[in-house]
Amino acid sequence: MIESGALGKKVFFLYPPPVLTEIVEELARREFEVYLVRDHERLARALAKDPDALLFINLDDGLDEPGWVSYIEKLRNDAIAKAVRVGVLTLNERSPEVRSTYLMDLQVSCGFVVLKLGTAKTTDILVKTLEVNEARGRRKFVRAVCQPGWGQCALDYEGSQLRAEIADLSSAGMALMFGSDLSLRIGTMLRDMTLTVKGSRITLSGFVAAQRTESGGARTHVVMFDPASLDEARRERLKISVFHINQATMEQLLASV
């Protein structure tokens, strides 16, 4: 059995202020699985199903001070959601009494972060907090599952134009479904593939690392990207695409709970 959190933890930012958008994308570039959420009630229900998560609450939005204290207390009293590790964020200086409420009384394990310290300093604080809480787990790359139509791959192979649906994506590789009986040998090089993921286009190369047969008989090719075809700009675009796919999936989930 895989231990809890071994494959990484989801990191939620509840009612994020605009200044946090840049910071969250930097966290995504550092291979943390991050989400922006703007509904505390729906998130509480979702956390009950996925409690091995980190939650950062913006105290300046959503609820007033007593409301946020009550919200955190309810999470603490929930038999499942109490495992969620909480931190708080604010753009405003707070009194020592307020800080003590969260740090001493509620014992939020992810700290009390003042965002006006600046983007670089705040990013550094959050990265250290996420690392201490083992947010990456043992995984090296965040993976996003693509719903049909969200990602496509096109390439030329032995004189034929091939097209495939991207089933999942990371900055290291992807899973492709060609929608036919096509079977590419393990080790086959695929050069100049064009990935289109939610409107973003990236051209790179890779090789077939594995095949697997899904339920129903569909064949999936696992493709690892050739590092020589990935400059830093392409790699960052892949990481941001993974973030956007996961964010869209989470928004659908929250709308259903």
PDB file of C-alpha atoms in Angstrom:
ATOM      1  CA  MET A   1       0.000   0.000   0.000  1.00  0.00           C
ATOM      2  CA  ILE A   2       1.270   3.489  -0.853  1.00  0.00           C
ATOM      3  CA  GLU A   3       1.598   5.559   2.294  1.00  0.00           C
ATOM      4  CA  SER A   4      -0.501   8.708   2.689  1.00  0.00           C
ATOM      5  CA  GLY A   5       1.071  11.696   0.981  1.00  0.00           C
ATOM      6  CA  ALA A   6       3.799   9.656  -0.740  1.00  0.00           C
ATOM      7  CA  LEU A   7       2.661  10.889  -4.137  1.00  0.00           C
ATOM      8  CA  GLY A   8       2.446  14.481  -2.972  1.00  0.00           C
ATOM      9  CA  LYS A   9      -0.171  16.684  -1.363  1.00  0.00           C
ATOM     10  CA  LYS A  10      -2.636  19.111  -2.898  1.00  0.00           C
ATOM     11  CA  VAL A  11      -2.033  22.712  -1.833  1.00  0.00           C
ATOM     12  CA  PHE A  12      -5.102  24.978  -1.720  1.00  0.00           C
ATOM     13  CA  PHE A  13      -5.138  28.778  -1.536  1.00  0.00           C
ATOM     14  CA  LEU A  14      -8.572  29.918  -0.388  1.00  0.00           C
ATOM     15  CA  TYR A  15      -9.748  33.351  -1.610  1.00  0.00           C
ATOM     16  CA  PRO A  16      -6.318  34.221  -3.034  1.00  0.00           C
ATOM     17  CA  PRO A  17      -5.644  37.947  -3.570  1.00  0.00           C
ATOM     18  CA  PRO A  18      -4.352  38.976  -7.042  1.00  0.00           C
ATOM     19  CA  VAL A  19      -0.793  39.294  -5.739  1.00  0.00           C
ATOM     20  CA  LEU A  20      -0.807  35.570  -5.025  1.00  0.00           C
ATOM     21  CA  THR A  21      -1.344  34.554  -8.683  1.00  0.00           C
ATOM     22  CA  GLU A  22       2.301  35.105  -9.601  1.00  0.00           C
ATOM     23  CA  ILE A  23       3.449  33.290  -6.484  1.00  0.00           C
ATOM     24  CA  VAL A  24       1.213  30.291  -7.162  1.00  0.00           C
ATOM     25  CA  GLU A  25       2.544  29.965 -10.722  1.00  0.00           C
ATOM     26  CA  GLU A  26       6.081  29.993  -9.340  1.00  0.00           C
ATOM     27  CA  LEU A  27       5.092  27.204  -6.953  1.00  0.00           C
ATOM     28  CA  ALA A  28       3.709  25.275  -9.934  1.00  0.00           C
ATOM     29  CA  ARG A  29       7.022  25.760 -11.737  1.00  0.00           C
ATOM     30  CA  ARG A  30       8.692  24.197  -8.704  1.00  0.00           C
ATOM     31  CA  GLU A  31       6.479  21.110  -9.082  1.00  0.00           C
ATOM     32  CA  PHE A  32       4.018  21.716  -6.255  1.00  0.00           C
ATOM     33  CA  GLU A  33       0.382  20.747  -6.947  1.00  0.00           C
ATOM     34  CA  VAL A  34      -1.399  24.041  -6.276  1.00  0.00           C
ATOM     35  CA  TYR A  35      -5.014  25.192  -6.576  1.00  0.00           C
ATOM     36  CA  LEU A  36      -6.883  28.487  -6.262  1.00  0.00           C
ATOM     37  CA  VAL A  37     -10.321  28.218  -4.633  1.00  0.00           C
ATOM     38  CA  ARG A  38     -12.993  30.839  -3.990  1.00  0.00           C
ATOM     39  CA  ASP A  39     -15.701  28.916  -2.125  1.00  0.00           C
ATOM     40  CA  HIS A  40     -14.924  27.877   1.438  1.00  0.00           C
ATOM     41  CA  GLU A  41     -18.060  25.764   1.905  1.00  0.00           C
ATOM     42  CA  ARG A  42     -17.514  23.643  -1.184  1.00  0.00           C
ATOM     43  CA  LEU A  43     -13.840  23.297  -0.358  1.00  0.00           C
ATOM     44  CA  ALA A  44     -14.632  22.026   3.141  1.00  0.00           C
ATOM     45  CA  ARG A  45     -16.781  19.286   1.586  1.00  0.00           C
ATOM     46  CA  ALA A  46     -14.039  18.401  -0.890  1.00  0.00           C
ATOM     47  CA  LEU A  47     -11.398  18.262   1.834  1.00  0.00           C
ATOM     48  CA  ALA A  48     -13.468  15.655   3.659  1.00  0.00           C
ATOM     49  CA  LYS A  49     -12.827  13.403   0.641  1.00  0.00           C
ATOM     50  CA  ASP A  50      -9.151  14.332   0.272  1.00  0.00           C
ATOM     51  CA  PRO A  51      -7.876  15.290   3.722  1.00  0.00           C
ATOM     52  CA  ASP A  52      -4.167  14.824   3.045  1.00  0.00           C
ATOM     53  CA  ALA A  53      -3.852  18.419   1.871  1.00  0.00           C
ATOM     54  CA  LEU A  54      -2.421  21.795   2.814  1.00  0.00           C
ATOM     55  CA  LEU A  55      -4.775  24.779   3.046  1.00  0.00           C
ATOM     56  CA  PHE A  56      -3.770  28.449   3.100  1.00  0.00           C
ATOM     57  CA  ILE A  57      -6.623  30.798   4.020  1.00  0.00           C
ATOM     58  CA  ASN A  58      -6.664  34.485   3.071  1.00  0.00           C
ATOM     59  CA  LEU A  59      -7.981  36.181   6.201  1.00  0.00           C
ATOM     60  CA  ASP A  60      -8.806  39.362   4.246  1.00  0.00           C
ATOM     61  CA  ASP A  61     -11.614  37.832   2.178  1.00  0.00           C
ATOM     62  CA  GLY A  62     -14.561  35.436   2.366  1.00  0.00           C
ATOM     63  CA  LEU A  63     -15.327  35.577   6.094  1.00  0.00           C
ATOM     64  CA  ASP A  64     -14.690  37.952   8.984  1.00  0.00           C
ATOM     65  CA  GLU A  65     -12.250  37.153  11.802  1.00  0.00           C
ATOM     66  CA  PRO A  66     -14.668  35.134  13.969  1.00  0.00           C
ATOM     67  CA  GLY A  67     -15.897  33.372  10.843  1.00  0.00           C
ATOM     68  CA  TRP A  68     -12.429  32.120   9.939  1.00  0.00           C
ATOM     69  CA  VAL A  69     -11.743  31.005  13.495  1.00  0.00           C
ATOM     70  CA  SER A  70     -14.997  29.028  13.423  1.00  0.00           C
ATOM     71  CA  TYR A  71     -14.180  27.591   9.985  1.00  0.00           C
ATOM     72  CA  ILE A  72     -10.811  26.267  11.143  1.00  0.00           C
ATOM     73  CA  GLU A  73     -12.354  24.892  14.333  1.00  0.00           C
ATOM     74  CA  LYS A  74     -14.957  23.008  12.268  1.00  0.00           C
ATOM     75  CA  LEU A  75     -12.196  21.455  10.159  1.00  0.00           C
ATOM     76  CA  ARG A  76     -10.410  20.466  13.359  1.00  0.00           C
ATOM     77  CA  ASN A  77     -13.572  18.807  14.690  1.00  0.00           C
ATOM     78  CA  ASP A  78     -14.288  16.880  11.499  1.00  0.00           C
ATOM     79  CA  ALA A  79     -13.246  13.253  11.863  1.00  0.00           C
ATOM     80  CA  ILE A  80     -11.602  13.226   8.400  1.00  0.00           C
ATOM     81  CA  ALA A  81     -10.844  16.857   7.502  1.00  0.00           C
ATOM     82  CA  LYS A  82      -8.980  17.398  10.775  1.00  0.00           C
ATOM     83  CA  ALA A  83      -5.919  15.925   9.022  1.00  0.00           C
ATOM     84  CA  VAL A  84      -5.749  18.977   6.734  1.00  0.00           C
ATOM     85  CA  ARG A  85      -2.759  21.192   7.574  1.00  0.00           C
ATOM     86  CA  VAL A  86      -3.770  24.858   7.699  1.00  0.00           C
ATOM     87  CA  GLY A  87      -1.895  28.112   7.247  1.00  0.00           C
ATOM     88  CA  VAL A  88      -3.192  31.690   7.073  1.00  0.00           C
ATOM     89  CA  LEU A  89      -2.295  34.602   4.794  1.00  0.00           C
ATOM     90  CA  THR A  90      -2.980  38.323   5.006  1.00  0.00           C
ATOM     91  CA  LEU A  91      -2.003  41.523   3.247  1.00  0.00           C
ATOM     92  CA  ASN A  92      -2.502  43.469   6.481  1.00  0.00           C
ATOM     93  CA  GLU A  93      -0.556  43.582   9.699  1.00  0.00           C
ATOM     94  CA  ARG A  94      -2.507  41.907  12.486  1.00  0.00           C
ATOM     95  CA  SER A  95      -2.339  42.447  16.216  1.00  0.00           C
ATOM     96  CA  PRO A  96      -0.293  40.094  18.393  1.00  0.00           C
ATOM     97  CA  GLU A  97      -3.592  38.833  19.826  1.00  0.00           C
ATOM     98  CA  VAL A  98      -4.875  37.827  16.365  1.00  0.00           C
ATOM     99  CA  ARG A  99      -1.602  36.109  15.477  1.00  0.00           C
ATOM    100  CA  SER A 100      -1.691  34.278  18.796  1.00  0.00           C
ATOM    101  CA  THR A 101      -5.231  33.049  18.103  1.00  0.00           C
ATOM    102  CA  TYR A 102      -4.080  31.231  14.964  1.00  0.00           C
ATOM    103  CA  LEU A 103      -0.570  30.225  15.989  1.00  0.00           C
ATOM    104  CA  MET A 104      -1.147  29.303  19.637  1.00  0.00           C
ATOM    105  CA  ASP A 105      -4.860  28.607  20.097  1.00  0.00           C
ATOM    106  CA  LEU A 106      -5.666  27.032  16.717  1.00  0.00           C
ATOM    107  CA  GLN A 107      -2.076  25.870  16.200  1.00  0.00           C
ATOM    108  CA  VAL A 108      -2.122  26.284  12.431  1.00  0.00           C
ATOM    109  CA  SER A 109       0.788  24.119  11.290  1.00  0.00           C
ATOM    110  CA  CYS A 110       1.543  26.033   8.066  1.00  0.00           C
ATOM    111  CA  GLY A 111       2.136  29.384   9.722  1.00  0.00           C
ATOM    112  CA  PHE A 112       0.964  32.986   9.558  1.00  0.00           C
ATOM    113  CA  VAL A 113       2.248  34.677   6.378  1.00  0.00           C
ATOM    114  CA  VAL A 114       2.080  38.428   5.707  1.00  0.00           C
ATOM    115  CA  LEU A 115       1.948  38.837   1.918  1.00  0.00           C
ATOM    116  CA  LYS A 116       3.188  42.405   1.851  1.00  0.00           C
ATOM    117  CA  LEU A 117       6.669  41.111   2.591  1.00  0.00           C
ATOM    118  CA  GLY A 118       7.049  41.004  -1.208  1.00  0.00           C
ATOM    119  CA  THR A 119       6.708  38.323  -3.882  1.00  0.00           C
ATOM    120  CA  ALA A 120      10.211  36.868  -3.547  1.00  0.00           C
ATOM    121  CA  LYS A 121      10.146  36.726   0.251  1.00  0.00           C
ATOM    122  CA  THR A 122       6.618  35.298   0.368  1.00  0.00           C
ATOM    123  CA  THR A 123       7.521  32.662  -2.228  1.00  0.00           C
ATOM    124  CA  ASP A 124      10.554  31.665  -0.178  1.00  0.00           C
ATOM    125  CA  ILE A 125       8.453  31.363   2.992  1.00  0.00           C
ATOM    126  CA  LEU A 126       5.805  29.264   1.257  1.00  0.00           C
ATOM    127  CA  VAL A 127       8.354  26.999  -0.439  1.00  0.00           C
ATOM    128  CA  LYS A 128      10.030  26.289   2.891  1.00  0.00           C
ATOM    129  CA  THR A 129       6.643  25.636   4.518  1.00  0.00           C
ATOM    130  CA  LEU A 130       5.614  23.241   1.739  1.00  0.00           C
ATOM    131  CA  GLU A 131       8.920  21.420   1.907  1.00  0.00           C
ATOM    132  CA  VAL A 132       8.711  21.014   5.692  1.00  0.00           C
ATOM    133  CA  ASN A 133       5.226  19.553   5.225  1.00  0.00           C
ATOM    134  CA  GLU A 134       6.502  17.240   2.455  1.00  0.00           C
ATOM    135  CA  ALA A 135       4.056  18.618  -0.100  1.00  0.00           C
ATOM    136  CA  ARG A 136       5.928  17.023  -3.020  1.00  0.00           C
ATOM    137  CA  GLY A 137       6.053  13.606  -1.394  1.00  0.00           C
ATOM    138  CA  ARG A 138       8.402  11.287  -3.277  1.00  0.00           C
ATOM    139  CA  ARG A 139       7.231  12.349  -6.720  1.00  0.00           C
ATOM    140  CA  LYS A 140       9.385  14.568  -8.919  1.00  0.00           C
ATOM    141  CA  PHE A 141       6.696  15.809 -11.321  1.00  0.00           C
ATOM    142  CA  VAL A 142       3.081  16.914 -10.916  1.00  0.00           C
ATOM    143  CA  ARG A 143       0.763  15.024 -13.251  1.00  0.00           C
ATOM    144  CA  ALA A 144      -2.510  16.248 -14.744  1.00  0.00           C
ATOM    145  CA  VAL A 145      -5.237  13.989 -16.103  1.00  0.00           C
ATOM    146  CA  CYS A 146      -6.651  15.481 -19.319  1.00  0.00           C
ATOM    147  CA  GLN A 147     -10.316  15.197 -20.061  1.00  0.00           C
ATOM    148  CA  PRO A 148     -11.288  14.466 -23.694  1.00  0.00           C
ATOM    149  CA  GLY A 149     -10.642  17.512 -25.878  1.00  0.00           C
ATOM    150  CA  TRP A 150      -8.326  19.256 -23.430  1.00  0.00           C
ATOM    151  CA  GLY A 151      -5.057  18.134 -25.005  1.00  0.00           C
ATOM    152  CA  GLN A 152      -3.979  16.897 -28.436  1.00  0.00           C
ATOM    153  CA  CYS A 153      -0.697  15.800 -29.961  1.00  0.00           C
ATOM    154  CA  ALA A 154       0.165  15.894 -33.697  1.00  0.00           C
ATOM    155  CA  LEU A 155       3.285  14.485 -35.326  1.00  0.00           C
ATOM    156  CA  ASP A 156       4.684  13.085 -38.560  1.00  0.00           C
ATOM    157  CA  TYR A 157       5.716   9.444 -38.345  1.00  0.00           C
ATOM    158  CA  GLU A 158       7.057   7.438 -41.287  1.00  0.00           C
ATOM    159  CA  GLY A 159       5.311   9.720 -43.765  1.00  0.00           C
ATOM    160  CA  SER A 160       1.966   9.740 -41.984  1.00  0.00           C
ATOM    161  CA  GLN A 161       0.359  12.507 -39.969  1.00  0.00           C
ATOM    162  CA  LEU A 162      -0.613  11.070 -36.585  1.00  0.00           C
ATOM    163  CA  ARG A 163      -2.959  12.637 -34.079  1.00  0.00           C
ATOM    164  CA  ALA A 164      -3.609  11.550 -30.508  1.00  0.00           C
ATOM    165  CA  GLU A 165      -5.493  12.618 -27.425  1.00  0.00           C
ATOM    166  CA  ILE A 166      -3.312  13.432 -24.429  1.00  0.00           C
ATOM    167  CA  ALA A 167      -4.587  11.321 -21.543  1.00  0.00           C
ATOM    168  CA  ASP A 168      -2.261  12.767 -18.924  1.00  0.00           C
ATOM    169  CA  LEU A 169       0.624  15.212 -18.882  1.00  0.00           C
ATOM    170  CA  SER A 170       3.605  16.243 -16.784  1.00  0.00           C
ATOM    171  CA  SER A 171       6.741  18.247 -17.509  1.00  0.00           C
ATOM    172  CA  ALA A 172       8.569  14.924 -17.997  1.00  0.00           C
ATOM    173  CA  GLY A 173       6.190  13.059 -20.299  1.00  0.00           C
ATOM    174  CA  MET A 174       2.643  12.183 -21.268  1.00  0.00           C
ATOM    175  CA  ALA A 175       0.258   9.361 -22.084  1.00  0.00           C
ATOM    176  CA  LEU A 176      -1.192   9.310 -25.617  1.00  0.00           C
ATOM    177  CA  MET A 177      -4.252   7.581 -27.054  1.00  0.00           C
ATOM    178  CA  PHE A 178      -4.180   7.428 -30.862  1.00  0.00           C
ATOM    179  CA  GLY A 179      -7.715   6.108 -31.222  1.00  0.00           C
ATOM    180  CA  SER A 180      -6.625   3.253 -33.518  1.00  0.00           C
ATOM    181  CA  ASP A 181      -4.810  -0.057 -33.429  1.00  0.00           C
ATOM    182  CA  LEU A 182      -1.494   1.740 -33.854  1.00  0.00           C
ATOM    183  CA  SER A 183       1.281   0.138 -31.798  1.00  0.00           C
ATOM    184  CA  LEU A 184       4.629   1.881 -31.609  1.00  0.00           C
ATOM    185  CA  ARG A 185       7.623  -0.087 -30.367  1.00  0.00           C
ATOM    186  CA  ILE A 186       9.161   0.843 -27.050  1.00  0.00           C
ATOM    187  CA  GLY A 187      12.115   3.104 -27.757  1.00  0.00           C
ATOM    188  CA  THR A 188      10.573   4.628 -30.898  1.00  0.00           C
ATOM    189  CA  MET A 189      11.657   8.266 -31.285  1.00  0.00           C
ATOM    190  CA  LEU A 190       8.871  10.779 -31.929  1.00  0.00           C
ATOM    191  CA  ARG A 191      10.348  14.016 -33.228  1.00  0.00           C
ATOM    192  CA  ASP A 192       8.805  17.475 -33.461  1.00  0.00           C
ATOM    193  CA  MET A 193       5.534  16.627 -31.755  1.00  0.00           C
ATOM    194  CA  THR A 194       3.141  19.561 -31.460  1.00  0.00           C
ATOM    195  CA  LEU A 195       1.179  19.569 -28.215  1.00  0.00           C
ATOM    196  CA  THR A 196      -1.932  21.721 -27.961  1.00  0.00           C
ATOM    197  CA  VAL A 197      -3.105  21.938 -24.369  1.00  0.00           C
ATOM    198  CA  LYS A 198      -6.036  24.224 -23.567  1.00  0.00           C
ATOM    199  CA  GLY A 199      -4.914  26.706 -26.227  1.00  0.00           C
ATOM    200  CA  SER A 200      -1.167  26.560 -25.524  1.00  0.00           C
ATOM    201  CA  ARG A 201       1.068  25.046 -28.246  1.00  0.00           C
ATOM    202  CA  ILE A 202       4.432  23.432 -27.489  1.00  0.00           C
ATOM    203  CA  THR A 203       6.739  21.615 -29.933  1.00  0.00           C
ATOM    204  CA  LEU A 204       9.154  18.995 -28.594  1.00  0.00           C
ATOM    205  CA  SER A 205      10.446  15.460 -29.115  1.00  0.00           C
ATOM    206  CA  GLY A 206      10.272  12.263 -27.113  1.00  0.00           C
ATOM    207  CA  PHE A 207      10.369   8.482 -27.171  1.00  0.00           C
ATOM    208  CA  VAL A 208       7.916   5.681 -26.414  1.00  0.00           C
ATOM    209  CA  ALA A 209       8.749   4.394 -22.940  1.00  0.00           C
ATOM    210  CA  ALA A 210       5.879   1.960 -22.413  1.00  0.00           C
ATOM    211  CA  GLN A 211       2.501   0.752 -23.592  1.00  0.00           C
ATOM    212  CA  ARG A 212      -0.511  -0.257 -21.586  1.00  0.00           C
ATOM    213  CA  THR A 213      -3.963  -1.554 -22.431  1.00  0.00           C
ATOM    214  CA  GLU A 214      -6.867   0.192 -20.751  1.00  0.00           C
ATOM    215  CA  SER A 215     -10.201  -1.349 -19.800  1.00  0.00           C
ATOM    216  CA  GLY A 216     -12.154  -1.689 -23.036  1.00  0.00           C
ATOM    217  CA  GLY A 217      -9.049  -2.521 -25.039  1.00  0.00           C
ATOM    218  CA  ALA A 218      -7.801   0.974 -25.855  1.00  0.00           C
ATOM    219  CA  ARG A 219      -4.010   1.190 -26.092  1.00  0.00           C
ATOM    220  CA  THR A 220      -2.090   3.978 -24.380  1.00  0.00           C
ATOM    221  CA  HIS A 221       1.477   4.956 -25.276  1.00  0.00           C
ATOM    222  CA  VAL A 222       3.605   6.447 -22.515  1.00  0.00           C
ATOM    223  CA  VAL A 223       5.977   9.007 -24.024  1.00  0.00           C
ATOM    224  CA  MET A 224       8.898  10.564 -22.172  1.00  0.00           C
ATOM    225  CA  PHE A 225      10.151  13.916 -23.426  1.00  0.00           C
ATOM    226  CA  ASP A 226      13.670  14.245 -24.810  1.00  0.00           C
ATOM    227  CA  PRO A 227      15.470  16.690 -22.467  1.00  0.00           C
ATOM    228  CA  ALA A 228      17.437  18.012 -25.458  1.00  0.00           C
ATOM    229  CA  SER A 229      14.175  19.304 -26.966  1.00  0.00           C
ATOM    230  CA  LEU A 230      13.136  21.087 -23.766  1.00  0.00           C
ATOM    231  CA  ASP A 231      14.610  24.493 -23.090  1.00  0.00           C
ATOM    232  CA  GLU A 232      13.630  26.251 -19.876  1.00  0.00           C
ATOM    233  CA  ALA A 233      10.810  28.187 -21.571  1.00  0.00           C
ATOM    234  CA  ARG A 234       9.171  24.994 -22.898  1.00  0.00           C
ATOM    235  CA  ARG A 235       9.578  23.227 -19.594  1.00  0.00           C
ATOM    236  CA  GLU A 236       7.931  26.106 -17.735  1.00  0.00           C
ATOM    237  CA  ARG A 237       5.046  26.204 -20.224  1.00  0.00           C
ATOM    238  CA  LEU A 238       4.466  22.500 -19.620  1.00  0.00           C
ATOM    239  CA  LYS A 239       4.379  23.049 -15.862  1.00  0.00           C
ATOM    240  CA  ILE A 240       1.910  25.929 -16.187  1.00  0.00           C
ATOM    241  CA  SER A 241      -0.243  23.822 -18.548  1.00  0.00           C
ATOM    242  CA  VAL A 242      -0.327  21.068 -15.918  1.00  0.00           C
ATOM    243  CA  PHE A 243      -1.383  23.668 -13.336  1.00  0.00           C
ATOM    244  CA  HIS A 244      -4.197  24.966 -15.579  1.00  0.00           C
ATOM    245  CA  ILE A 245      -5.490  21.463 -16.337  1.00  0.00           C
ATOM    246  CA  ASN A 246      -5.536  20.489 -12.670  1.00  0.00           C
ATOM    247  CA  GLN A 247      -7.178  23.815 -11.763  1.00  0.00           C
ATOM    248  CA  ALA A 248      -9.960  23.256 -14.327  1.00  0.00           C
ATOM    249  CA  THR A 249     -10.500  19.723 -13.035  1.00  0.00           C
ATOM    250  CA  MET A 250     -10.702  20.960  -9.446  1.00  0.00           C
ATOM    251  CA  GLU A 251     -13.232  23.655 -10.393  1.00  0.00           C
ATOM    252  CA  GLN A 252     -15.446  20.964 -11.925  1.00  0.00           C
ATOM    253  CA  LEU A 253     -15.111  18.856  -8.780  1.00  0.00           C
ATOM    254  CA  LEU A 254     -15.970  21.742  -6.480  1.00  0.00           C
ATOM    255  CA  ALA A 255     -19.019  22.600  -8.580  1.00  0.00           C
ATOM    256  CA  SER A 256     -20.305  19.061  -7.982  1.00  0.00           C
ATOM    257  CA  VAL A 257     -19.890  18.792  -4.195  1.00  0.00           C
TER     258      VAL A 257
END
